[in-house]
Every structure is written in C-alpha cells, then in structure tokens.
XYZ file of C-alpha atoms in Angstrom:
659
model
C -68.965 111.866 -11.416
C -66.014 109.669 -10.446
C -62.920 111.646 -9.526
C -59.512 110.091 -9.337
C -56.859 110.651 -6.661
C -53.582 110.854 -8.464
C -50.873 111.015 -5.822
C -50.041 110.508 -2.160
C -50.043 107.706 0.359
C -53.291 106.204 1.609
C -53.894 106.964 5.270
C -54.317 104.279 7.886
C -57.733 103.185 9.134
C -59.396 105.918 11.189
C -60.048 103.588 14.058
C -60.075 99.911 15.024
C -63.141 97.680 14.963
C -65.926 98.242 17.478
C -67.917 94.957 17.430
C -68.085 93.068 20.688
C -66.614 89.628 20.890
C -69.567 87.269 20.551
C -71.264 89.437 17.952
C -68.068 89.788 15.936
C -67.681 86.003 16.000
C -71.255 85.572 14.803
C -70.612 87.965 11.907
C -67.337 86.271 11.056
C -69.224 82.983 10.732
C -72.143 84.340 8.753
C -74.000 86.127 11.561
C -77.776 86.346 12.021
C -80.241 88.798 10.608
C -81.339 89.595 14.176
C -78.854 89.937 17.027
C -80.212 89.434 20.548
C -78.647 91.254 23.483
C -75.320 89.703 24.412
C -74.631 88.408 27.916
C -71.213 88.708 29.493
C -69.282 85.823 31.069
C -71.208 85.982 34.372
C -74.617 85.803 32.733
C -75.467 89.496 33.006
C -77.137 91.156 30.047
C -74.749 93.369 28.098
C -76.901 96.188 26.756
C -74.086 97.845 24.784
C -74.785 98.289 21.013
C -72.498 96.858 18.349
C -69.954 99.049 16.600
C -70.019 102.829 16.542
C -73.189 104.945 16.452
C -73.948 106.664 13.159
C -73.989 110.351 14.036
C -77.038 111.913 12.405
C -78.912 108.612 12.036
C -80.362 107.693 15.423
C -80.563 103.965 16.163
C -77.972 102.993 13.532
C -74.541 101.498 14.235
C -71.635 100.370 12.104
C -68.157 98.990 11.965
C -65.945 99.536 8.915
C -62.699 97.882 7.915
C -60.893 97.834 4.591
C -61.888 94.223 3.958
C -65.219 93.951 5.798
C -67.859 95.858 7.726
C -71.444 95.769 9.021
C -74.341 98.196 9.429
C -76.966 97.568 12.152
C -80.233 99.198 13.083
C -81.845 99.003 16.522
C -84.702 96.499 16.604
C -88.182 97.860 17.276
C -89.484 94.569 18.698
C -90.234 93.784 22.338
C -86.853 92.121 22.767
C -84.005 94.622 22.602
C -81.439 93.936 19.881
C -80.094 94.973 16.515
C -80.917 94.012 12.934
C -78.167 93.562 10.356
C -79.155 95.890 7.521
C -75.963 95.582 5.446
C -73.193 93.010 5.688
C -70.708 95.649 4.502
C -69.906 99.282 5.267
C -67.983 101.950 3.330
C -64.415 102.259 4.565
C -62.895 105.749 4.277
C -59.127 106.095 3.940
C -58.827 109.773 2.956
C -60.685 113.029 3.518
C -59.949 115.438 0.680
C -60.882 119.116 0.819
C -61.149 120.977 -2.483
C -59.351 124.326 -2.424
C -61.209 127.047 -4.322
C -59.779 129.979 -6.267
C -59.805 132.078 -3.081
C -57.833 129.470 -1.135
C -60.863 128.441 0.928
C -62.654 125.105 1.104
C -64.926 124.581 -1.919
C -66.028 120.963 -1.544
C -65.295 117.563 -0.001
C -64.102 114.273 -1.450
C -63.587 110.893 0.183
C -61.523 107.901 -0.843
C -63.909 104.999 -0.195
C -63.467 101.221 -0.282
C -66.519 99.014 -0.796
C -65.665 95.398 -1.504
C -63.178 95.234 -4.368
C -63.536 98.905 -5.389
C -61.599 101.872 -4.021
C -62.785 105.150 -5.559
C -62.668 108.834 -4.795
C -66.089 110.460 -4.720
C -67.326 113.968 -3.997
C -69.909 114.440 -1.287
C -72.284 115.956 -3.840
C -71.951 112.835 -6.024
C -72.762 110.592 -3.082
C -76.043 112.396 -2.575
C -77.263 111.051 -5.941
C -77.953 107.481 -7.004
C -75.455 107.836 -9.866
C -72.680 108.475 -7.369
C -72.893 104.865 -6.191
C -73.088 103.195 -9.587
C -69.327 102.678 -9.907
C -69.240 100.478 -6.799
C -69.977 96.911 -7.824
C -70.396 95.537 -4.274
C -72.899 98.031 -2.815
C -75.907 95.720 -2.720
C -78.706 97.057 -0.561
C -77.892 100.748 -1.119
C -80.629 101.408 -3.647
C -82.942 103.420 -1.383
C -82.403 107.065 -0.545
C -82.845 106.378 3.192
C -80.006 103.829 3.208
C -77.771 106.160 1.182
C -78.312 108.924 3.733
C -77.152 106.582 6.503
C -74.113 105.559 4.422
C -73.202 109.213 3.831
C -73.342 109.793 7.589
C -71.061 106.776 8.067
C -68.614 108.205 5.526
C -68.560 111.693 7.053
C -68.215 110.229 10.561
C -65.070 108.389 9.527
C -63.814 111.365 7.556
C -63.860 113.762 10.476
C -61.290 111.541 12.238
C -58.871 111.778 9.308
C -56.477 114.647 8.527
C -57.586 117.169 5.895
C -55.748 116.663 2.621
C -56.067 119.597 0.174
C -57.052 118.832 -3.409
C -57.186 121.095 -6.464
C -59.319 120.844 -9.594
C -56.679 121.910 -12.114
C -52.946 121.798 -12.623
C -50.575 124.712 -12.150
C -49.830 127.239 -9.430
C -51.910 127.280 -6.250
C -51.542 129.090 -2.963
C -52.308 126.382 -0.438
C -53.263 127.179 3.172
C -50.251 125.416 4.697
C -47.758 125.002 1.843
C -47.938 128.405 0.176
C -47.158 128.750 -3.548
C -47.147 125.237 -5.040
C -47.137 123.907 -8.592
C -49.310 120.796 -9.054
C -48.620 118.468 -11.991
C -51.266 116.459 -13.833
C -50.056 113.200 -12.251
C -50.460 114.600 -8.730
C -46.849 115.515 -7.988
C -46.169 118.959 -6.628
C -43.315 121.435 -6.432
C -42.122 121.908 -3.780
C -42.826 118.272 -3.025
C -44.969 118.324 0.109
C -46.928 115.115 -0.449
C -49.975 116.809 1.041
C -51.902 117.854 -2.064
C -53.886 115.958 -4.698
C -55.278 116.883 -8.095
C -58.650 115.594 -9.223
C -60.162 115.144 -12.659
C -57.027 114.311 -14.656
C -57.807 112.148 -17.718
C -55.812 108.932 -17.586
C -53.752 109.612 -20.773
C -52.771 113.028 -19.424
C -51.896 111.623 -16.010
C -49.640 109.023 -17.588
C -48.036 111.581 -19.903
C -47.183 113.804 -16.922
C -45.460 111.028 -14.933
C -41.727 111.704 -14.424
C -39.150 110.133 -16.716
C -36.544 107.689 -15.463
C -33.766 110.259 -15.827
C -33.184 113.971 -16.274
C -31.023 115.620 -18.914
C -27.663 117.224 -18.273
C -27.023 120.933 -18.760
C -25.254 120.191 -22.029
C -28.159 118.067 -23.318
C -30.605 120.870 -22.517
C -28.533 123.484 -24.335
C -28.082 121.184 -27.330
C -31.836 120.566 -27.512
C -32.586 124.319 -27.564
C -29.960 124.776 -30.296
C -31.541 121.951 -32.314
C -34.985 123.549 -32.034
C -33.625 126.947 -33.134
C -31.755 125.353 -36.040
C -34.820 123.507 -37.329
C -37.286 126.356 -37.594
C -38.002 129.704 -35.952
C -41.663 128.751 -35.484
C -40.639 125.804 -33.306
C -38.561 128.101 -31.116
C -41.467 130.533 -30.902
C -43.842 127.813 -29.742
C -41.232 126.744 -27.177
C -41.333 130.333 -25.914
C -45.140 130.176 -25.723
C -44.956 126.898 -23.794
C -42.394 128.239 -21.336
C -44.409 131.411 -20.786
C -47.542 129.287 -20.234
C -45.891 127.762 -17.166
C -46.121 131.203 -15.553
C -49.628 132.101 -16.693
C -51.220 132.282 -13.227
C -48.323 134.390 -11.953
C -48.732 136.938 -14.772
C -51.408 136.188 -17.421
C -51.029 136.715 -21.171
C -54.459 137.621 -22.515
C -54.233 136.201 -26.031
C -54.317 132.944 -27.976
C -51.484 131.605 -30.144
C -52.589 130.297 -33.536
C -50.622 128.265 -36.088
C -52.260 128.921 -39.471
C -50.619 126.311 -41.631
C -50.998 124.462 -44.874
C -51.243 120.647 -44.631
C -48.049 118.792 -43.666
C -46.184 121.962 -42.760
C -45.151 120.933 -39.237
C -47.735 122.802 -37.145
C -48.304 119.880 -34.775
C -44.559 119.267 -34.424
C -44.037 122.917 -33.525
C -46.889 122.888 -31.007
C -45.634 119.673 -29.436
C -42.238 121.256 -28.864
C -43.997 123.428 -26.285
C -46.214 120.676 -24.901
C -43.214 118.407 -24.326
C -42.010 120.671 -21.523
C -44.308 118.764 -19.154
C -45.767 115.817 -21.067
C -44.454 112.665 -22.720
C -46.845 110.173 -24.259
C -46.662 106.532 -23.234
C -45.518 104.144 -24.595
C -44.139 106.377 -27.378
C -42.282 109.556 -26.492
C -43.507 111.671 -29.420
C -45.836 113.375 -29.937
C -47.459 114.231 -26.584
C -51.213 113.919 -26.158
C -53.127 117.081 -27.202
C -55.446 118.955 -24.867
C -58.328 118.224 -27.241
C -58.966 117.896 -30.922
C -60.986 120.733 -32.424
C -63.500 118.153 -33.615
C -64.427 117.609 -29.938
C -67.532 119.270 -28.557
C -67.299 122.829 -27.265
C -67.979 121.569 -23.729
C -65.168 118.998 -23.953
C -62.745 121.684 -25.106
C -63.912 124.067 -22.392
C -63.446 121.542 -19.568
C -60.050 120.356 -20.833
C -58.706 123.916 -21.031
C -59.983 124.653 -17.532
C -58.123 121.642 -16.112
C -54.811 122.397 -17.852
C -53.631 125.405 -15.869
C -50.063 126.741 -16.291
C -49.473 123.938 -18.772
C -48.631 124.225 -22.497
C -51.918 123.479 -24.251
C -52.739 122.273 -27.751
C -56.076 122.278 -29.584
C -55.312 120.153 -32.640
C -56.468 120.669 -35.296
C -58.978 122.719 -37.325
C -59.640 120.432 -40.327
C -61.183 123.017 -42.669
C -60.697 123.289 -46.422
C -62.281 125.575 -49.000
C -64.705 122.760 -49.750
C -65.932 122.578 -46.138
C -69.635 123.126 -45.610
C -71.125 126.220 -44.025
C -72.092 124.119 -40.993
C -68.466 123.014 -40.505
C -67.250 126.588 -40.854
C -69.848 127.777 -38.368
C -68.973 125.053 -35.858
C -65.268 125.908 -35.909
C -65.954 129.621 -35.675
C -68.174 129.021 -32.652
C -65.417 127.086 -30.875
C -62.812 129.703 -31.741
C -65.160 132.390 -30.463
C -65.480 130.621 -27.101
C -61.749 130.023 -26.662
C -60.159 133.150 -28.133
C -62.608 135.667 -26.704
C -62.330 134.156 -23.213
C -58.529 134.165 -23.498
C -58.360 137.711 -24.838
C -60.832 139.155 -22.347
C -59.682 137.068 -19.339
C -63.296 136.074 -18.683
C -65.147 132.834 -18.029
C -65.545 130.675 -21.115
C -69.266 130.258 -20.506
C -71.321 131.383 -17.530
C -72.784 128.781 -15.188
C -75.750 128.864 -12.783
C -76.903 126.754 -9.857
C -80.430 125.376 -9.779
C -81.548 128.409 -7.794
C -80.094 130.593 -10.601
C -77.293 131.962 -8.435
C -73.919 132.252 -10.172
C -71.381 129.524 -9.696
C -67.715 129.310 -10.754
C -67.341 128.537 -14.445
C -64.514 127.208 -16.579
C -61.680 129.556 -17.469
C -58.653 129.742 -19.731
C -55.705 129.025 -17.441
C -52.863 128.989 -19.964
C -52.051 130.406 -23.408
C -54.312 128.450 -25.811
C -52.276 127.064 -28.715
C -54.500 126.340 -31.714
C -53.305 124.457 -34.792
C -55.360 125.218 -37.899
C -55.208 123.792 -41.386
C -57.323 126.799 -42.351
C -59.067 129.434 -40.284
C -62.741 130.095 -41.100
C -62.922 132.787 -43.802
C -65.660 134.510 -41.816
C -63.696 134.628 -38.543
C -64.215 138.063 -37.036
C -61.465 140.653 -37.074
C -61.990 141.017 -33.314
C -60.801 137.423 -32.812
C -57.632 138.130 -34.790
C -57.121 141.110 -32.496
C -57.034 138.743 -29.507
C -54.578 136.316 -31.108
C -51.011 136.058 -32.290
C -51.063 134.193 -35.607
C -48.013 132.738 -37.316
C -48.184 131.315 -40.810
C -46.497 128.083 -41.873
C -45.904 126.682 -45.348
C -44.795 123.187 -46.265
C -41.322 124.124 -47.492
C -40.916 127.660 -46.163
C -38.448 126.702 -43.434
C -40.649 127.815 -40.533
C -40.605 124.243 -39.172
C -38.285 121.490 -40.373
C -40.978 118.842 -40.171
C -38.732 116.259 -41.858
C -36.250 116.501 -38.974
C -39.016 116.063 -36.406
C -40.469 113.127 -38.318
C -37.117 111.361 -38.664
C -36.549 111.260 -34.896
C -35.679 114.814 -33.981
C -38.844 115.226 -31.949
C -38.161 112.126 -29.903
C -34.596 113.288 -29.216
C -36.042 116.323 -27.423
C -38.108 114.316 -24.939
C -35.762 114.124 -21.950
C -34.190 117.600 -22.355
C -37.548 119.353 -22.710
C -39.034 117.586 -19.683
C -35.954 118.642 -17.719
C -36.356 122.234 -18.929
C -39.999 122.271 -17.854
C -39.184 121.147 -14.321
C -36.324 123.642 -14.075
C -38.522 126.538 -15.218
C -41.096 125.697 -12.537
C -38.385 125.607 -9.859
C -36.930 128.862 -11.214
C -40.293 130.621 -11.052
C -40.929 129.371 -7.529
C -37.598 130.850 -6.413
C -38.503 134.376 -7.564
C -39.348 136.700 -4.675
C -41.652 138.712 -6.982
C -42.590 136.608 -10.010
C -44.854 139.286 -11.515
C -42.076 141.910 -11.602
C -39.590 139.374 -12.916
C -41.887 138.348 -15.772
C -42.673 141.981 -16.553
C -38.960 142.662 -16.957
C -38.575 139.714 -19.341
C -41.513 141.041 -21.384
C -39.856 144.459 -21.557
C -36.622 142.928 -22.839
C -38.481 140.893 -25.466
C -40.401 143.984 -26.594
C -37.151 145.936 -26.997
C -35.627 143.210 -29.182
C -38.804 142.761 -31.258
C -39.758 146.425 -31.796
C -37.093 147.375 -34.408
C -38.170 144.472 -36.623
C -41.858 145.342 -36.245
C -41.149 149.009 -37.052
C -39.408 147.948 -40.253
C -42.441 146.081 -41.598
C -45.255 147.933 -39.778
C -44.157 151.549 -39.411
C -47.713 152.555 -38.410
C -49.315 149.475 -36.862
C -52.324 151.373 -35.506
C -54.362 150.742 -32.384
C -55.666 147.425 -33.692
C -52.217 145.822 -33.864
C -50.734 147.392 -30.726
C -52.345 144.805 -28.482
C -51.296 141.970 -30.787
C -47.663 143.138 -30.767
C -47.681 143.460 -26.980
C -49.071 139.925 -26.636
C -46.446 138.601 -29.083
C -43.673 140.156 -26.989
C -45.151 138.642 -23.815
C -45.157 135.200 -25.441
C -41.630 135.730 -26.779
C -40.454 136.495 -23.231
C -40.747 132.786 -22.511
C -37.325 132.486 -24.132
C -36.025 134.452 -21.146
C -37.150 131.596 -18.913
C -35.498 129.066 -21.238
C -32.278 131.090 -21.216
C -32.309 131.420 -17.417
C -32.408 127.652 -16.805
C -29.928 126.735 -19.572
C -27.345 129.438 -18.868
C -27.665 130.901 -22.365
C -28.366 134.390 -23.675
C -31.998 135.507 -23.965
C -31.102 138.041 -26.669
C -29.462 135.352 -28.819
C -32.605 133.214 -28.683
C -34.975 136.142 -29.271
C -32.962 137.291 -32.291
C -33.623 133.961 -34.017
C -37.352 134.611 -33.846
C -37.769 138.399 -33.903
C -37.464 139.156 -37.636
C -39.652 136.330 -38.989
C -42.167 136.907 -36.181
C -42.418 140.566 -37.185
C -43.003 139.532 -40.816
C -45.749 137.179 -39.643
C -47.337 139.975 -37.607
C -47.339 142.157 -40.729
C -49.159 139.414 -42.598
C -51.655 139.133 -39.752
C -52.230 142.903 -39.906
C -52.941 142.680 -43.645
C -55.342 139.803 -43.041
C -57.137 141.797 -40.338
C -57.446 144.826 -42.619
C -58.851 142.676 -45.413
C -61.269 140.993 -43.004
C -62.440 144.315 -41.630
C -62.890 145.757 -45.122
C -64.735 142.673 -46.300
C -67.098 142.669 -43.336
C -67.766 146.388 -43.680
C -68.209 146.185 -47.460
C -70.378 143.100 -47.877
C -73.594 144.688 -46.637
C -73.054 147.810 -48.749
C -72.240 145.733 -51.830
C -75.346 143.551 -51.456
C -77.528 146.658 -51.241
C -75.943 148.171 -54.344
C -76.279 144.967 -56.381
C -79.965 144.504 -55.503
C -80.800 148.145 -56.084
C -79.345 147.918 -59.618
C -81.071 144.575 -60.202
C -84.472 146.082 -59.348
C -83.965 149.175 -61.486
C -82.741 147.182 -64.496
C -85.540 144.622 -64.381
C -83.394 141.669 -63.247
C -85.280 141.202 -59.951
C -88.858 141.921 -58.925
C -90.995 142.247 -55.794
C -93.847 140.021 -54.653
C -95.940 140.394 -51.516
C -96.158 137.914 -48.610
C -98.795 135.932 -50.539
C -96.587 135.621 -53.596
C -98.554 138.133 -55.681
C -96.606 140.325 -58.114
C -97.459 143.897 -57.120
C -95.884 147.057 -55.656
C -95.627 146.065 -52.010
C -92.980 148.392 -50.544
C -94.656 151.603 -49.428
C -92.933 154.792 -50.566
C -90.911 153.145 -53.345
C -91.738 153.668 -57.018
C -92.633 150.648 -59.124
C -89.375 150.731 -61.093
C -87.352 150.525 -57.835
C -89.309 147.353 -57.116
C -88.545 145.854 -60.548
C -92.167 146.140 -61.743
C -93.923 147.432 -64.874
C -97.626 147.603 -65.803
C -98.973 144.916 -68.042
C -99.942 146.262 -71.442
C -103.621 145.559 -70.838
C -103.453 147.378 -67.487
C -104.698 144.317 -65.603
C -101.805 144.082 -63.201
C -98.048 144.048 -62.790
C -95.211 141.977 -64.116
C -91.505 141.640 -63.377
C -88.520 139.834 -64.796
C -85.854 137.784 -63.139
C -86.110 136.009 -59.779
C -88.568 137.084 -57.085
C -87.911 138.821 -53.788
C -90.696 138.781 -51.200
C -91.695 141.808 -49.131
C -92.421 140.586 -45.614
C -93.726 143.482 -43.485
C -94.415 141.217 -40.499
C -90.809 140.019 -40.366
C -89.107 143.207 -39.352
C -89.889 144.242 -42.162
C -87.557 142.210 -44.335
C -86.917 141.320 -47.960
C -86.897 137.543 -48.473
C -84.911 135.871 -51.228
C -83.501 132.395 -51.743
C -79.751 131.915 -51.311
C -79.428 130.528 -54.835
C -81.146 133.507 -56.475
C -79.259 136.064 -54.416
C -75.881 134.472 -55.126
C -76.709 134.327 -58.842
C -77.283 138.096 -58.826
C -74.117 138.747 -56.816
C -71.952 136.701 -59.165
C -73.521 138.327 -62.245
C -72.740 141.766 -60.819
C -68.977 141.298 -61.041
C -68.560 143.078 -57.681
C -65.391 141.631 -56.134
C -66.720 142.236 -52.625
C -69.525 139.698 -53.012
C -68.993 137.542 -56.114
C -66.594 135.109 -54.453
C -69.023 133.117 -52.284
C -70.464 129.677 -52.831
C -74.095 129.078 -51.865
C -73.067 127.306 -48.655
C -70.861 130.110 -47.330
C -72.931 133.124 -48.411
C -75.549 133.052 -45.584
C -72.889 133.052 -42.855
C -70.991 135.874 -44.552
C -74.158 137.966 -44.736
C -74.973 137.218 -41.109
C -71.448 138.191 -40.107
C -71.818 141.441 -42.060
C -75.152 142.184 -40.325
C -76.961 142.245 -43.675
C -79.642 139.683 -42.796
C -81.827 138.830 -39.818
C -80.746 136.017 -37.476
C -82.998 132.997 -36.989
C -83.181 132.512 -33.211
C -85.547 129.551 -33.325
C -83.409 127.086 -35.320
C -79.872 126.633 -34.046
C -78.816 124.667 -37.125
C -80.191 127.294 -39.549
C -79.402 130.599 -37.878
C -78.871 132.485 -41.160
C -82.038 131.472 -43.027
C -85.758 131.232 -42.255
C -88.637 128.986 -43.277
C -91.387 131.327 -44.580
C -94.845 130.482 -45.893
C -95.531 132.447 -49.092
C -98.952 131.736 -50.544
C -99.170 127.959 -50.754
C -95.398 127.374 -50.582
C -92.950 126.982 -47.697
C -89.718 128.629 -48.802
C -86.275 128.742 -47.202
C -85.322 132.440 -47.455
C -82.609 134.856 -46.399
C -84.250 137.868 -44.758
C -82.372 140.964 -45.916
C -82.586 144.260 -44.085
C -84.490 146.535 -46.488
C -82.647 149.731 -45.511
C -79.623 148.311 -47.335
C -81.551 148.807 -50.579
C -84.012 151.651 -50.094
C -84.201 154.894 -48.165
C -87.290 155.002 -45.970
C-alpha cells in the first residue's frame, strides 16, 4: 500500500557519500562489475571497503544519494574485492513513526527516493513484493534476498534521521512531544508544530482541506450564520452537527445524524453546510467532496469514516425508491447497520484479526456520521432508529431553501465557514477541560430543547430518551458557533428547537410503527396460513411432494386436506406448502404463493408487500429461517421436493400450529 506524506519539509541527507576516490570515479564513469582492491598513492594496497556496511547483511556495502547510489557485495574469489550488485540504492529522507491510539509507536514509514520516484512506504509494505511495484527504477530488486538487503539499507539510513510522528486519521491526537494537536487532512496541524504528518488521505480530500487564500472577517462570519439560519432550520441544525463533530474525540456523541428527504429537497446542501467547516472542493468551491457515496462498498465506507476523525462527514446518498429491488434494500440496510450500530454503541465497525488470529485494531467511527437518504429501507430495524437522530425534509417545506443554495448561496458561505472551522478548533484547544466545557454546552442545549419536546412528546418513553439526549448533544454545536462569532447560543438554538422537536415526534411515530410492524408480521402470517389451511385454500405435501397428512399431531383439516371420495388417498385445494422435518422442521412455500394468500387475507399488517420485499420483511420479523449458505439469497432456500428443485421460504411451523 502506498501512503502519502502530506506536509512538512524534507530532511537533509543522513550522511555524505562514502565511496573512495578511485572507486567513486570508476562508478561516475560507468564503473566495473568487479572492483579490485584499490591502491593508495604510494602503491600500498588499500583494503578498505567501498561505502558504508549494511548492518544486518554481512559482506554488503552501499552508498546512497538523492540522485545516485550503489550497492556492493564482497567478492568470494581468490582476489579480494567487491561486486557491484545494483547501480542504485534507496535514499531515505524521512523516518516516520506511526502514533497509535495509546500514544505509542505503532509502525514505521520511510520517505524513499529511487530514481525519479519519491514515495512514502511502510516497513510492512516493503517486506512484500507489492511494496516495490510503485518504484519504476528498482531494476534488480525482484528477489527476496535483495529486498532484505535493501530494507536493511533503508533502516540503517533511517536510524540516523530524527523521528517524525505520523497519524493515520485526522482530528485530535495527543502527541508525545506536542501534546493535544489537531491534524488536518492536508497535513497541517494546530498548533502548528511542523513535526507531524498524516498518512492515507485521498488526494481529493487533501486538496479540499488545503487552506484558502484569505480568512473571513468577524462580520462575514456572523452574516454567514445569519444567512444559514434564514434559509432553513435544517441547514442550521447540520451546521451544529458539523461543529460538534470537530470535538468528537474530546467528548463523543454516540449517534448518527440522518437526513430523510424527498428528492430535490436540499439534503445535500444542508449536509455540505456542515462539511464546509473544513473542506472546500477544488476548483469549484461548492459543494465539498463527500466522505463516500452510499453506493460504495461497505469496506470503502468503513475505511473512509475511520480516516475522517473530528471532521464533519457525509455519506451521500441512499438512492432507494419504492421500486427498488429487495437486493438493493438489503444492501443499504447492511451498510446502515454497520455505520449506525458502530456509532451508537461506540464499537469497532468490524472486527479484524492478524494471521495468527490475534486481535488487531479495527476501523472506528471517529465523528458524527451524517447520512443523506432519499428513502430509508422500509425494513430498517427500530434499534437503528434508536441510535440515530432523523430529520425529515420535503421539497417545499422550508426546512432547507435549496433554491438559495443552488443560486450561489452555498458558494457565498465558503470562506466564512472555513474560518469558523479553524476558529472552533483553536477555541477547543484553548479549553483547560474540554470535556466539562462540552458537557455544559450540552446541558444548555437540552434546557432550550426540552420544553418543545415536552409539548409534542409529553411521554417520550425509554426508547426516545436516548434519541433526545443525542439530539441535544448535536444541537450544542451551536454553542461552539456562538462562541467564535460572538453571538448568543440561545438565539441560534431557538431557531432550531421547535422544528427539531416536531421532527423527533415524527421519528418516534415512525419507530412505534416499525416496532409494531416487526412484532405483528410474524403473528399475522401465522393467522393467515392457519385460516387458509382450515378453509381449504392451502394444503400440505410431504418432502417428496406427496399430498398427505405430514404434520404429526395436527388433524387433517388443519393441514388443508380431505379424503378422496373413493378413499384412495388425500386431496387439497389451493397452493401447496411442503412439510420439511429435516429442515428444522419448517414449512416451505414459494414467495409468490405466500404473498397471494397474504394479499387475499386483507390483513393490513401483511398485505402491503411486493414479492421482492416480502422475504426480507419475514426474515426481519423472525418468521422464516435464514439461509447461511447463500449470501445473496439469505431469506430463501433451494429445496429438492420429489423431482423438482424449488426456491422456498422456510416458515417456522410454531407460528401456525401448537406442538
């Protein structure tokens, strides 16, 4: 993996050249593959080796300069001398030490020049062949033995250079010598020490984080905040979330912030109001680059969130509609599950293991995740809502004046918001006890928000208490905005408090409906099928496809069966359900047949699904068995019945019968 050094001066060469005169002249003029011992001016044999010995590789020597170098190996022939193995050597200009979460060294990186390429590489990368692939002038380094010598050359130079700390994500770090320091995505730091680097920044993000040519005045900053407040409370709320994100490591907020919005309602404009506190796209100033699009892979999203610490984030956007397939719904729900649950529980996004199966540090949520959604998955669990603050936007509801943003309002905020972001970071750094200071701001926000919440949610219940607390913590970001603009926190909070409370009430209603739906689906399916069996609209067959009473302990009528008039067997009407005793046991039925029965029942709990969404809803309601062998078909199973291979939902039989 190539890692990029994003700031700081390049150190001078660790030492001067070590080749002796006549040998250096030979190399400068093309050299020889075999160097005989060199005699001094009086004819005596000079037995001294060329260059510097490679510590750890006996018999090897090297010299390394930024524009040239040589690697020798002692000759094994009768005549003492040295063979030129490589007509180049890696030149090291920086030794970078990765600082782990505990403030201790967690890895090494080196800035290396080989020919025309200067790259920063980790020591672990250099131990693999892939670690050398980005150098175009490394001819002769294909073998593992040569690479081991080159690594020893690199580490030998590195030990003579000063240690420069590097970090693997933006935000607040406690560095061994500098103390509390904020590191930007472009490598700058506050306070500016010049002695820290950040690695792994994507190039668009690094460019977006570069400082602007000027900063805004106090009046420009206040006017920008007024403009945001005037053009939509949701924009001011997202500004609060962005400001509070800058202090995440100092006092975390364990929740995600979700914009649930109809198309073209200004959700991205609102989210970018927060993101603009630290980022400005180049060459255009609006909108800033997102953290990731939700169409990215789960791993891409995970790694991007881990890098963006104490930085306003944006996952843009969830492109679902009611016509989206079950696979699309499932994919988005999986990504939301990863992000929101990790944010709400303050846990790793996904566990990681070394090759020896010991635990290793995994990616984490390091800021308040801001998620823009055209539509949330209908099957999203109530527990994910409980770990989120959701605000709802409509196209012409006034939550965001998207027309103002589109006509140039967003671009007018660029310089003032970047100035605000830098001022908030400096303000936080100046606090003697940042945690207590932020806790006080949260208390003030809670006091201003509570009367409005009480008016619309007089009995919010335990489920909403955590959501309301998280909303107040996010709203406290306006205290940081007020502190650096010289305005009143209460005035800013009052713009947002009432509509935010109304949005929280809507979220509570959505959570209640989701909880009721999830609890009621399984019960409703059981009731519908029980009636269908008893009324002769559905019948049982065994695992071979034979019509017969197959469920032990259940009368024939409860299995939808009647005796043929001639007494030769059984018959049933309607679609078939298959009793599969070896599958749990389970009752197998096709999605199409089950949904037909559910729709015909008229039961509002289960007659609203299309065939594509029904399996996931049943899986979510714990009404069917999960398929653990097919990741793309986790809700249905391929079952051989007689001579046919059928795709079936495997229902839990205790939903229908008492055993």
